[in-house]
Coordinates of C-alpha atoms in Angstrom, one line a residue:
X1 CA 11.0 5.0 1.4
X2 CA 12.2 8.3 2.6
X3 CA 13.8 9.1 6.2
X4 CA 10.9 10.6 9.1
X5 CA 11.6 12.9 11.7
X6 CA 9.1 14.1 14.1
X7 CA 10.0 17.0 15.8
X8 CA 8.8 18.9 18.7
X9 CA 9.2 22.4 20.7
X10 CA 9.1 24.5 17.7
X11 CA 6.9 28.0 17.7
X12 CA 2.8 27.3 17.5
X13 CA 2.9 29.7 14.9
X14 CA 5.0 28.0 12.0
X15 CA 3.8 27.0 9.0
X16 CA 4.5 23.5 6.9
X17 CA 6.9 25.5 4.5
X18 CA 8.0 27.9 7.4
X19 CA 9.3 24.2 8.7
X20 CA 10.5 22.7 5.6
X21 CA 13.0 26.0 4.7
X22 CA 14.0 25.3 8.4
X23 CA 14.8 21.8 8.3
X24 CA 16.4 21.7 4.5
X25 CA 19.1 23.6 5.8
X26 CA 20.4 20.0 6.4
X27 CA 19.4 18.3 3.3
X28 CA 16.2 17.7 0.9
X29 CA 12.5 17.8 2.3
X30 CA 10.3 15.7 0.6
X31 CA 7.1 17.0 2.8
X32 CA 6.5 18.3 6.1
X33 CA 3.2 17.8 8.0
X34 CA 2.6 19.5 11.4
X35 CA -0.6 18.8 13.4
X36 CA -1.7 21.1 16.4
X37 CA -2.0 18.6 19.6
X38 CA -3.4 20.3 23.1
X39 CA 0.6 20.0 24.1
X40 CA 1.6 21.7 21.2
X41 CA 2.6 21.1 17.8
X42 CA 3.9 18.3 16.4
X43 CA 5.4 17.4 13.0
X44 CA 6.6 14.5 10.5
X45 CA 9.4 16.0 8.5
X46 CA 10.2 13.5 5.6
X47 CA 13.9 13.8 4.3
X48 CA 14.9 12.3 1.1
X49 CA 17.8 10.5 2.8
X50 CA 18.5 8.8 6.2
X51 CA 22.1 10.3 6.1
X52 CA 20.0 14.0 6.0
X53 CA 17.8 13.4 8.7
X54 CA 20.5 11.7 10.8
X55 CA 22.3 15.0 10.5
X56 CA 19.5 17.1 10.8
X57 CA 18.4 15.5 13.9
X58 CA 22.0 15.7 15.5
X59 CA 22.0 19.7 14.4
X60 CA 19.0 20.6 15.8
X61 CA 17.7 18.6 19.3
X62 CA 17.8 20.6 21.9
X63 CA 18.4 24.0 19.8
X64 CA 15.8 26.6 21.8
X65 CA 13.7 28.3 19.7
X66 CA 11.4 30.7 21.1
X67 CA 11.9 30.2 24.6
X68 CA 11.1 26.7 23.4
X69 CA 13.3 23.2 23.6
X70 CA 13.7 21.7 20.3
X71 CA 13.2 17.7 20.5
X72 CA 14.0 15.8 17.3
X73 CA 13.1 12.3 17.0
X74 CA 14.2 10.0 14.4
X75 CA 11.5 7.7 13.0
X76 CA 13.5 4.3 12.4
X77 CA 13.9 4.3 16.6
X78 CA 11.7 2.7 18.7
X79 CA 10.5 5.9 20.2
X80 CA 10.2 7.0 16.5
X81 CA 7.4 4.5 16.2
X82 CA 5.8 5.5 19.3
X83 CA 6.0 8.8 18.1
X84 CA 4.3 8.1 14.5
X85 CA 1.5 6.0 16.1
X86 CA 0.7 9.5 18.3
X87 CA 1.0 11.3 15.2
X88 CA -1.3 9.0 12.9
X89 CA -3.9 8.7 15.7
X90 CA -4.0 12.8 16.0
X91 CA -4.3 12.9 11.8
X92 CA -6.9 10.2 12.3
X93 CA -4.7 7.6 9.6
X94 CA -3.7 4.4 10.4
X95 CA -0.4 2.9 10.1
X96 CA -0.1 0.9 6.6
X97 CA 0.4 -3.0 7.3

């Protein structure tokens, strides 16, 4: 299973591969899925390792982008979870038993 980060705060106007080049600065993207919420966009960025997304997570919350806050959230947390169920619901999948 690979590592999932959800991330938040970046510009409306990115692409799926605009993120992934962004995000494999810290190590290998196995996808990147972003979904456009009334909030703003939000995305599942999966990383082939958990040692890549723990540093790509600690490199880049909280880094402003565009006038914009950058908010990384690892999916292994509890808030993670919370996070994917949001994500799922707004992709309209369900979470695999």
């Amino acid at each position: 299973m690979y590592a999932k980060l959800f991330l938040m705060g970046f510009p409306h106007y990115w692409s799926e591969q605009k993120l992934g080049r962004f995000v494999s600065a810290y190590g290998s993207i196995v996808a990147a899925k972003i979904v456009r919420a009334p909030s703003g966009p939000l995305a599942l960025v999966e990383m082939k390792t958990l040692e890549e997304a723990h540093n790509a997570a600690r490199g880049l919350d909280g880094m402003r982008l565009d006038e914009e806050l950058l908010a990384v959230i690892q999916g292994e947390s509890a808030l993670g979870h919370e996070v994917e169920n949001i994500f799922l619901r707004l992709t309209g999948h369900r979470k695999a038993s």
